[in-house]
């Protein structure tokens, strides 16, 4: 897939600092329409920060996020709201509104952002829930269904307005392998059925290889490898290989402490 | 005290003061947003969520009626008990009705209703919104282009302000009646006379200043609870802290506002 035609999402020179610590460095990315891009990386590599910057939860300290050609970073709140209607987000926990039923959760974006007749809203809700296989659960409360189901409802809600781009934050976190496959299959199906662009943030290598058109690996706040899944099955970069093969030993350290272990245990002066 | 100690003290006072100002600024922004969305919701789409507002009115206000009735009856009775010996010394026992009514309508009705509602509704709002923050529900709302202030805060603000005023009316009447119970059964005086004295001594001004104050108290308590709830960080512990802070700060600011209003009414009206 070529990255030069009409990108639905484009990141240019994104930098982000938290309390003086640089979390994202010079992130550049173009995602063409219809592509499924998976961002992988270990814990604390900046994946979530990057996703939250793209969806406008955090403002980048430098750089721009273009969604469908519109600069989301410098947009007024009203304009940002309009841009946000073009995308859907599946949060890690599903983030269902706990005071509303499953059906009301899916219906909310339709009721808030469209003038559709109530009958049509109900119909769309049933269609979206059928897509995720949960049509019979419309009247249950989020607390009454399992974590995996909540995620699927979250997905139905994310696609309620037929978004041009869907963001997934760790879609397989906390799910068993079967539920993970179900979500993966949904992501693949959505691309086929809706032609939606997907951006998936995950640390699950298996699911990344299953769904991705392109994979980008984030390490230390920057992309160290971007390419089709084939490139990730036999990586040359030792850091990528360590992550893909899940090895304990390698250039990516498990420990993130900055102080010396012995000094930390025994105090300032080692005995 | 050494110069360094003075500097530290000044720094402390300065940073506390700065924190307070920042807090009041944040509260002001939220209040402005809530008012803006309320006015917008009255004239243009998207409309104020009427069913949600009604639901909140029942939840925050109607369910608080029993506790308000109980508390105010006791407060009215206490007031009559406390006043009776003093007034009896001056041979003015018939003035129990006057003092209870004026104290109730001008001061205790609005203040005690607001304080009871702070514990009843304010804490619930802060905990509810805080839990929604922790569950990423607020982030989900915002990123789907639904403004949390319009969607969550406005119905609660309208409900809380209306219900604080409505409950104050109930509290005023019940509290005065509480004084009447003592007047009738302990002081053994005539209830009709109590009633007539109450009606004669109350001025429109007494009732109105009380209701204006209660509207302001309601606005303060709901705004603080929403602000604390939406500002939760750090999981379940954060929700607990926000709930406590919202109650403590609401009570403090309500009493401070009460003092300011009462002083203003004293000089101006």
Coordinates of C-alpha atoms in Angstrom, one line a residue:
Chain A
X1 CA 0.0 0.0 0.0
X2 CA 1.4 3.4 -0.9
X3 CA 1.5 6.2 1.5
X4 CA 1.5 9.1 -1.0
X5 CA -2.2 9.5 -1.9
X6 CA -4.7 11.4 0.2
X7 CA -3.7 10.3 3.8
X8 CA -6.7 10.3 6.1
X9 CA -4.3 10.7 9.0
X10 CA -1.0 12.5 8.9
X11 CA 1.4 13.2 11.8
X12 CA 4.1 15.8 11.3
X13 CA 7.0 16.2 13.7
X14 CA 5.0 15.4 16.9
X15 CA 6.9 16.0 20.1
X16 CA 5.5 15.6 23.6
X17 CA 7.1 16.2 27.0
X18 CA 5.8 15.3 30.5
X19 CA 7.5 17.2 33.3
X20 CA 10.6 17.8 31.2
X21 CA 10.8 14.1 30.1
X22 CA 10.5 13.6 26.4
X23 CA 7.9 11.0 25.7
X24 CA 7.5 11.4 21.9
X25 CA 10.2 12.5 19.5
X26 CA 9.7 13.7 16.0
X27 CA 6.9 11.4 15.1
X28 CA 6.0 11.4 11.4
X29 CA 3.4 9.2 9.9
X30 CA 1.0 9.1 6.9
X31 CA -2.0 6.7 7.0
X32 CA -3.8 6.3 3.7
X33 CA -7.5 5.7 3.5
X34 CA -8.5 2.1 4.1
X35 CA -5.3 1.0 5.7
X36 CA -5.0 -0.9 9.0
X37 CA -1.9 0.4 10.7
X38 CA -0.8 -1.2 13.9
X39 CA 1.5 0.6 16.4
X40 CA 3.4 -1.8 18.6
X41 CA 5.8 -1.3 21.4
X42 CA 6.5 -2.3 25.0
X43 CA 4.9 -0.7 28.1
X44 CA 5.9 2.9 28.6
X45 CA 7.2 3.4 25.1
X46 CA 4.7 6.2 24.4
X47 CA 2.0 4.3 22.5
X48 CA -0.9 5.5 24.6
X49 CA 0.5 9.0 24.7
X50 CA 0.7 9.0 20.9
X51 CA -2.9 7.8 20.6
X52 CA -4.1 10.3 23.1
X53 CA -2.3 13.1 21.2
X54 CA -3.9 12.0 17.9
X55 CA -7.4 12.0 19.3
X56 CA -6.9 15.4 20.8
X57 CA -6.8 14.4 24.5
X58 CA -3.2 15.8 24.8
X59 CA -1.9 18.8 22.9
X60 CA 1.5 18.0 21.3
X61 CA 4.4 20.3 22.4
X62 CA 5.4 20.5 18.7
X63 CA 4.1 19.2 15.4
X64 CA 0.7 18.7 13.9
X65 CA -2.0 16.1 13.6
X66 CA -4.0 16.2 10.3
X67 CA -7.2 14.2 10.2
X68 CA -8.8 14.2 6.7
X69 CA -6.6 17.2 5.9
X70 CA -7.8 19.3 8.9
X71 CA -5.3 20.3 11.5
X72 CA -6.7 18.9 14.7
X73 CA -4.1 20.5 17.0
X74 CA -4.9 24.2 16.4
X75 CA -8.7 23.7 15.9
X76 CA -11.2 25.6 18.0
X77 CA -13.2 23.4 20.4
X78 CA -16.2 23.5 18.0
X79 CA -14.1 22.6 15.0
X80 CA -12.4 19.8 17.0
X81 CA -15.8 18.4 17.9
X82 CA -16.7 18.3 14.2
X83 CA -13.4 16.6 13.4
X84 CA -14.0 14.1 16.2
X85 CA -17.3 13.1 14.7
X86 CA -15.3 11.7 11.8
X87 CA -13.6 9.2 14.0
X88 CA -14.5 6.4 16.4
X89 CA -12.5 5.2 19.4
X90 CA -12.5 1.9 21.1
X91 CA -11.0 2.5 24.6
X92 CA -9.0 0.0 26.5
X93 CA -11.8 -0.7 29.0
X94 CA -14.6 -0.2 26.5
X95 CA -15.5 3.0 28.4
X96 CA -19.2 2.3 28.2
X97 CA -21.4 4.9 30.0
X98 CA -22.3 2.9 33.1
X99 CA -25.6 4.6 33.7
X100 CA -27.0 3.7 30.2
X101 CA -28.0 0.3 28.7
X102 CA -25.9 -1.3 26.0
X103 CA -28.4 0.0 23.4
X104 CA -28.4 3.5 24.7
X105 CA -24.6 3.5 24.7
X106 CA -24.6 2.7 21.0
X107 CA -27.5 5.1 20.3
X108 CA -25.9 8.1 22.0
X109 CA -23.6 9.3 19.2
X110 CA -26.6 9.0 16.8
X111 CA -28.9 10.9 19.1
X112 CA -26.4 13.6 19.9
X113 CA -25.0 14.2 16.4
X114 CA -27.8 13.4 14.0
X115 CA -31.4 14.3 13.5
X116 CA -32.4 10.7 12.7
X117 CA -35.8 9.5 13.5
X118 CA -35.9 7.5 16.7
X119 CA -37.1 4.4 14.7
X120 CA -34.0 4.6 12.5
X121 CA -31.7 5.1 15.5
X122 CA -33.1 1.9 17.0
X123 CA -32.6 0.1 13.7
X124 CA -29.0 1.3 13.4
X125 CA -28.3 0.3 17.0
X126 CA -29.5 -3.2 16.2
X127 CA -27.4 -3.4 13.1
X128 CA -24.2 -2.3 14.9
X129 CA -24.8 -4.7 17.7
X130 CA -25.4 -7.5 15.2
X131 CA -22.0 -6.7 13.7
X132 CA -20.4 -7.4 17.0
X133 CA -22.7 -10.3 17.7
X134 CA -24.5 -8.8 20.7
X135 CA -27.9 -7.9 19.3
X136 CA -29.7 -9.7 22.2
X137 CA -27.9 -7.7 24.8
X138 CA -29.4 -4.3 24.0
X139 CA -31.3 -3.9 27.2
X140 CA -28.6 -5.0 29.6
X141 CA -26.5 -2.6 31.6
X142 CA -22.7 -2.5 31.1
X143 CA -22.1 -4.0 34.6
X144 CA -24.2 -7.1 33.6
X145 CA -21.9 -8.2 30.7
X146 CA -18.4 -9.5 30.6
X147 CA -15.2 -7.5 29.9
X148 CA -14.9 -8.8 26.4
X149 CA -18.5 -8.1 25.6
X150 CA -18.1 -4.5 26.9
X151 CA -15.3 -4.1 24.5
X152 CA -17.4 -5.3 21.6
X153 CA -20.2 -2.9 22.6
X154 CA -17.5 -0.2 22.8
X155 CA -16.6 -1.1 19.2
X156 CA -20.3 -1.0 18.1
X157 CA -20.6 2.5 19.7
X158 CA -17.3 3.6 18.0
X159 CA -18.7 2.7 14.6
X160 CA -22.2 4.0 15.2
X161 CA -21.7 7.0 13.0
X162 CA -19.8 5.1 10.3
X163 CA -16.5 6.9 11.0
X164 CA -13.8 7.3 8.4
X165 CA -11.2 6.2 10.9
X166 CA -11.4 4.0 14.0
X167 CA -8.8 4.1 16.8
X168 CA -8.3 1.0 18.9
X169 CA -6.4 1.3 22.3
X170 CA -5.1 -2.1 23.2
X171 CA -8.1 -4.0 21.9
X172 CA -6.8 -7.3 23.2
X173 CA -5.7 -6.2 26.6
X174 CA -7.3 -8.4 29.3
X175 CA -9.0 -10.7 26.9
X176 CA -8.7 -14.4 26.4
X177 CA -7.2 -15.6 23.1
X178 CA -10.6 -16.4 21.7
X179 CA -12.1 -13.0 22.5
X180 CA -8.9 -11.5 21.1
X181 CA -9.4 -13.3 17.8
X182 CA -13.1 -12.2 17.7
X183 CA -12.0 -8.6 18.1
X184 CA -9.3 -9.0 15.5
X185 CA -11.8 -10.5 13.1
X186 CA -14.1 -7.6 13.7
X187 CA -11.3 -5.2 12.9
X188 CA -10.6 -7.0 9.6
X189 CA -14.4 -7.3 8.8
X190 CA -14.9 -3.6 9.4
X191 CA -12.3 -2.7 6.9
X192 CA -14.0 -4.9 4.4
X193 CA -17.6 -3.8 5.2
X194 CA -17.1 -0.1 6.0
X195 CA -13.8 0.6 4.2
X196 CA -12.7 2.2 7.4
X197 CA -9.2 3.1 8.2
X198 CA -8.0 1.6 11.4
X199 CA -5.2 2.6 13.8
X200 CA -4.5 0.0 16.4
X201 CA -2.2 0.4 19.4
X202 CA -1.3 -2.9 20.9
X203 CA 1.5 -4.9 22.5
X204 CA 0.1 -8.2 21.2
X205 CA 2.4 -9.2 18.4
X206 CA 0.2 -12.1 17.2
X207 CA -2.8 -9.9 16.7
X208 CA -0.7 -7.2 15.1
X209 CA 0.5 -9.7 12.5
X210 CA -3.0 -10.9 11.9
X211 CA -4.7 -7.6 11.2
X212 CA -2.0 -5.1 10.0
X213 CA -1.4 -3.8 6.5
X214 CA 1.5 -2.0 8.0
X215 CA 3.2 -2.1 11.4
X216 CA 5.1 0.7 13.1
X217 CA 7.2 -0.1 16.2
X218 CA 7.6 2.7 18.8
X219 CA 10.6 2.6 21.1
X220 CA 11.8 5.3 23.4
X221 CA 9.2 7.7 21.9
X222 CA 10.2 7.3 18.3
X223 CA 9.4 4.9 15.4
X224 CA 12.3 2.5 15.0
X225 CA 10.6 0.4 12.2
X226 CA 7.7 1.0 9.9
X227 CA 6.7 -1.6 7.3
X228 CA 4.5 -4.4 6.2
X229 CA 4.0 -7.4 8.5
X230 CA 6.4 -9.5 6.4
X231 CA 9.3 -7.3 7.5
X232 CA 8.4 -8.0 11.1
X233 CA 8.4 -11.8 10.8
X234 CA 12.2 -11.8 10.2
X235 CA 13.4 -8.5 11.6
X236 CA 17.0 -7.3 11.3
X237 CA 16.9 -4.6 14.0
X238 CA 17.8 -6.4 17.3
X239 CA 15.3 -4.3 19.2
X240 CA 12.5 -5.2 16.9
X241 CA 13.6 -8.9 16.9
X242 CA 13.6 -8.9 20.7
X243 CA 10.0 -7.5 20.8
X244 CA 8.6 -9.6 18.0
X245 CA 10.1 -12.8 19.4
X246 CA 9.4 -11.8 23.0
X247 CA 12.9 -12.4 24.4
X248 CA 13.9 -11.4 27.9
X249 CA 17.4 -10.7 26.9
X250 CA 18.3 -8.1 24.4
X251 CA 18.9 -4.4 23.8
X252 CA 15.5 -3.4 25.4
X253 CA 16.0 -3.3 29.1
X254 CA 13.3 -4.6 31.5
X255 CA 14.5 -2.3 34.3
X256 CA 13.8 1.4 33.9
X257 CA 15.5 2.6 37.2
X258 CA 18.0 5.3 36.8
X259 CA 19.7 4.9 40.1
X260 CA 22.3 2.2 41.0
X261 CA 20.7 -0.8 42.6
X262 CA 23.3 -1.2 45.4
X263 CA 23.2 2.5 46.2
X264 CA 19.4 2.4 46.3
X265 CA 19.4 -0.6 48.6
X266 CA 22.1 0.4 51.0
X267 CA 21.8 4.2 51.0
X268 CA 24.1 6.9 49.6
X269 CA 27.4 5.3 50.7
X270 CA 27.9 1.6 49.6
X271 CA 29.4 -0.4 52.4
Chain B
X1 CA 12.5 34.0 63.1
X2 CA 15.4 34.1 60.6
X3 CA 15.2 35.6 57.2
X4 CA 15.2 32.1 55.6
X5 CA 12.2 31.1 57.8
X6 CA 10.3 34.2 56.8
X7 CA 11.0 33.5 53.1
X8 CA 9.8 29.9 53.5
X9 CA 6.6 31.1 55.3
X10 CA 6.0 33.7 52.5
X11 CA 6.6 31.0 49.8
X12 CA 4.1 28.7 51.5
X13 CA 1.4 31.4 51.8
X14 CA 2.1 32.5 48.2
X15 CA 1.8 29.0 46.8
X16 CA -1.3 28.2 48.9
X17 CA -2.8 31.5 47.7
X18 CA -1.9 30.8 44.1
X19 CA -3.5 27.3 44.4
X20 CA -6.7 28.9 45.8
X21 CA -6.8 31.5 43.0
X22 CA -6.3 28.8 40.4
X23 CA -9.0 26.7 41.9
X24 CA -11.5 29.6 41.9
X25 CA -10.5 30.4 38.3
X26 CA -11.2 26.8 37.3
X27 CA -14.5 26.9 39.1
X28 CA -15.3 30.2 37.4
X29 CA -14.6 28.7 34.0
X30 CA -16.8 25.7 34.7
X31 CA -19.6 28.0 36.0
X32 CA -19.3 30.1 32.8
X33 CA -19.4 27.0 30.6
X34 CA -22.4 25.7 32.5
X35 CA -24.3 29.0 32.1
X36 CA -23.3 29.3 28.5
X37 CA -24.6 25.8 27.6
X38 CA -27.7 26.4 29.7
X39 CA -28.6 29.6 27.8
X40 CA -27.6 28.0 24.4
X41 CA -29.7 24.9 25.3
X42 CA -32.7 27.1 25.9
X43 CA -32.6 28.8 22.5
X44 CA -30.8 26.6 20.0
X45 CA -30.1 23.0 19.5
X46 CA -28.7 20.8 21.0
X47 CA -31.5 21.3 23.6
X48 CA -31.0 20.9 27.3
X49 CA -31.7 17.2 28.1
X50 CA -35.1 17.5 29.8
X51 CA -35.5 13.9 30.8
X52 CA -32.0 13.8 32.3
X53 CA -32.6 17.1 34.2
X54 CA -35.9 15.7 35.5
X55 CA -34.1 12.5 36.6
X56 CA -31.5 14.5 38.4
X57 CA -34.2 16.6 40.1
X58 CA -35.8 13.5 41.5
X59 CA -32.5 12.0 42.5
X60 CA -31.0 15.1 44.1
X61 CA -34.0 16.9 45.4
X62 CA -37.1 14.8 45.8
X63 CA -35.3 12.1 47.6
X64 CA -33.8 14.6 50.0
X65 CA -37.3 15.8 51.2
X66 CA -37.6 13.4 54.2
X67 CA -34.1 14.2 55.6
X68 CA -34.7 18.0 55.1
X69 CA -38.1 17.7 56.9
X70 CA -36.6 15.9 59.8
X71 CA -33.6 18.1 60.2
X72 CA -35.6 21.4 59.9
X73 CA -38.3 20.2 62.4
X74 CA -35.6 19.6 64.9
X75 CA -33.8 22.9 64.2
X76 CA -37.1 24.8 64.6
X77 CA -37.8 23.0 67.9
X78 CA -34.2 23.7 69.2
X79 CA -34.6 27.4 68.3
X80 CA -37.9 27.7 70.2
X81 CA -36.4 25.8 73.2
X82 CA -33.3 28.1 73.3
X83 CA -35.3 31.3 72.9
X84 CA -38.1 30.6 75.3
X85 CA -36.3 31.2 78.6
X86 CA -34.6 34.4 77.4
X87 CA -37.8 35.9 75.9
X88 CA -39.8 34.8 79.0
X89 CA -37.4 36.9 81.2
X90 CA -38.5 40.0 79.2
X91 CA -42.1 38.9 79.2
X92 CA -42.0 38.5 75.5
X93 CA -42.9 34.8 75.1
X94 CA -45.3 35.7 72.2
X95 CA -42.2 36.8 70.2
X96 CA -41.0 33.1 69.9
X97 CA -43.0 32.9 66.7
X98 CA -41.4 36.1 65.3
X99 CA -37.9 35.1 66.0
X100 CA -38.2 31.5 64.8
X101 CA -39.9 32.6 61.5
X102 CA -37.4 35.3 60.7
X103 CA -34.4 33.1 61.6
X104 CA -35.9 30.3 59.5
X105 CA -36.8 32.2 56.4
X106 CA -33.9 34.5 56.3
X107 CA -31.1 32.2 57.4
X108 CA -31.6 28.7 58.7
X109 CA -33.9 27.4 55.9
X110 CA -31.5 28.3 53.1
X111 CA -28.3 27.5 55.0
X112 CA -29.3 24.1 56.5
X113 CA -31.0 22.9 53.3
X114 CA -27.8 23.8 51.4
X115 CA -25.6 22.0 53.9
X116 CA -27.8 18.9 53.9
X117 CA -27.9 18.9 50.1
X118 CA -24.1 19.2 50.1
X119 CA -23.8 15.9 51.9
X120 CA -26.8 14.3 50.1
X121 CA -26.3 15.4 46.5
X122 CA -22.9 17.1 46.3
X123 CA -21.0 14.0 47.5
X124 CA -23.0 11.8 45.2
X125 CA -22.3 14.0 42.1
X126 CA -18.6 14.2 42.9
X127 CA -18.3 10.4 43.4
X128 CA -20.4 9.7 40.3
X129 CA -18.5 12.0 37.9
X130 CA -15.2 10.9 39.4
X131 CA -15.9 7.3 38.8
X132 CA -16.8 8.2 35.2
X133 CA -13.4 9.9 34.8
X134 CA -11.6 6.8 36.1
X135 CA -13.6 4.6 33.7
X136 CA -12.6 6.7 30.8
X137 CA -16.3 7.6 30.2
X138 CA -15.6 11.3 30.2
X139 CA -12.7 10.9 27.7
X140 CA -15.1 8.8 25.6
X141 CA -17.7 11.6 25.7
X142 CA -15.2 14.3 24.8
X143 CA -13.6 12.4 22.0
X144 CA -16.9 11.6 20.5
X145 CA -17.6 15.3 20.3
X146 CA -20.1 15.4 23.2
X147 CA -19.1 18.2 25.6
X148 CA -19.2 16.8 29.2
X149 CA -20.3 20.1 30.6
X150 CA -23.3 20.3 28.3
X151 CA -24.1 16.6 28.7
X152 CA -23.4 16.0 32.4
X153 CA -22.9 19.3 34.3
X154 CA -25.8 21.4 32.9
X155 CA -28.6 18.9 33.9
X156 CA -27.1 18.7 37.3
X157 CA -26.7 22.4 37.7
X158 CA -30.3 23.1 36.7
X159 CA -31.6 20.3 38.9
X160 CA -29.6 21.3 41.9
X161 CA -30.4 25.1 41.8
X162 CA -34.1 24.5 41.3
X163 CA -34.3 21.8 44.0
X164 CA -32.3 23.8 46.5
X165 CA -34.7 26.6 46.2
X166 CA -37.7 24.3 46.3
X167 CA -36.4 22.4 49.3
X168 CA -35.7 25.7 51.0
X169 CA -39.4 26.6 50.7
X170 CA -40.2 23.2 52.4
X171 CA -37.5 23.8 55.0
X172 CA -38.7 27.3 55.8
X173 CA -42.2 26.1 56.4
X174 CA -41.4 22.9 58.3
X175 CA -38.8 24.7 60.4
X176 CA -41.2 27.3 61.5
X177 CA -43.8 24.6 62.2
X178 CA -41.1 22.9 64.4
X179 CA -41.0 26.0 66.5
X180 CA -44.8 25.9 66.6
X181 CA -44.7 22.4 68.1
X182 CA -42.7 23.5 71.0
X183 CA -44.8 26.7 71.3
X184 CA -48.0 24.6 71.5
X185 CA -47.0 21.6 73.5
X186 CA -44.2 22.9 75.8
X187 CA -44.9 26.5 76.2
X188 CA -48.6 25.7 76.0
X189 CA -49.6 28.6 73.8
X190 CA -52.3 28.9 71.1
X191 CA -51.3 27.6 67.7
X192 CA -53.5 30.1 65.8
X193 CA -51.8 32.9 67.6
X194 CA -48.4 31.4 66.6
X195 CA -49.5 31.2 63.0
X196 CA -50.8 34.8 62.9
X197 CA -47.7 36.2 64.5
X198 CA -45.6 34.3 61.9
X199 CA -47.6 35.7 59.0
X200 CA -47.6 39.2 60.4
X201 CA -43.9 39.4 61.2
X202 CA -42.6 38.0 57.9
X203 CA -41.9 40.5 55.1
X204 CA -41.7 39.7 51.4
X205 CA -38.0 40.7 51.7
X206 CA -37.4 38.1 54.4
X207 CA -38.6 35.3 52.1
X208 CA -37.0 36.6 48.9
X209 CA -33.5 37.2 50.3
X210 CA -33.6 33.7 51.7
X211 CA -34.6 32.2 48.4
X212 CA -32.0 34.2 46.4
X213 CA -29.4 33.0 48.8
X214 CA -30.5 29.4 48.5
X215 CA -30.3 29.6 44.7
X216 CA -26.7 30.8 45.0
X217 CA -25.9 28.0 47.5
X218 CA -27.3 25.4 45.2
X219 CA -25.2 26.7 42.3
X220 CA -22.1 26.7 44.5
X221 CA -22.5 23.2 45.8
X222 CA -23.3 21.6 42.4
X223 CA -20.5 23.5 40.7
X224 CA -17.9 22.5 43.3
X225 CA -19.1 18.8 43.2
X226 CA -18.9 18.7 39.4
X227 CA -15.5 20.5 39.4
X228 CA -14.1 18.1 41.9
X229 CA -15.6 15.0 40.2
X230 CA -14.4 16.0 36.7
X231 CA -10.9 16.7 38.1
X232 CA -10.4 13.3 39.7
X233 CA -7.0 11.8 39.1
X234 CA -5.5 8.6 40.5
X235 CA -8.2 5.9 40.6
X236 CA -10.4 5.0 43.5
X237 CA -8.4 7.0 46.1
X238 CA -8.9 10.1 43.9
X239 CA -12.6 9.6 43.9
X240 CA -12.6 9.5 47.7
X241 CA -10.5 12.6 48.0
X242 CA -12.7 14.5 45.5
X243 CA -15.8 13.5 47.4
X244 CA -14.4 14.7 50.7
X245 CA -13.0 17.9 49.2
X246 CA -16.2 18.7 47.5
X247 CA -18.2 18.5 50.8
X248 CA -15.7 20.5 52.8
X249 CA -15.2 23.2 50.2
X250 CA -18.9 23.5 49.5
X251 CA -19.7 24.0 53.1
X252 CA -16.9 26.6 53.5
X253 CA -17.9 28.5 50.4
X254 CA -21.6 28.3 51.1
X255 CA -21.0 29.9 54.6
X256 CA -18.6 32.4 53.2
X257 CA -21.2 33.4 50.5
X258 CA -23.9 33.5 53.1
X259 CA -21.9 36.0 55.1
X260 CA -21.2 38.1 52.1
X261 CA -24.9 38.1 51.0
X262 CA -26.2 38.8 54.5
X263 CA -23.9 41.7 54.8
X264 CA -24.9 43.0 51.4
X265 CA -28.6 42.7 52.2
X266 CA -28.1 44.4 55.6
X267 CA -26.6 47.5 53.9
X268 CA -28.5 47.6 50.7
X269 CA -32.0 46.2 51.4

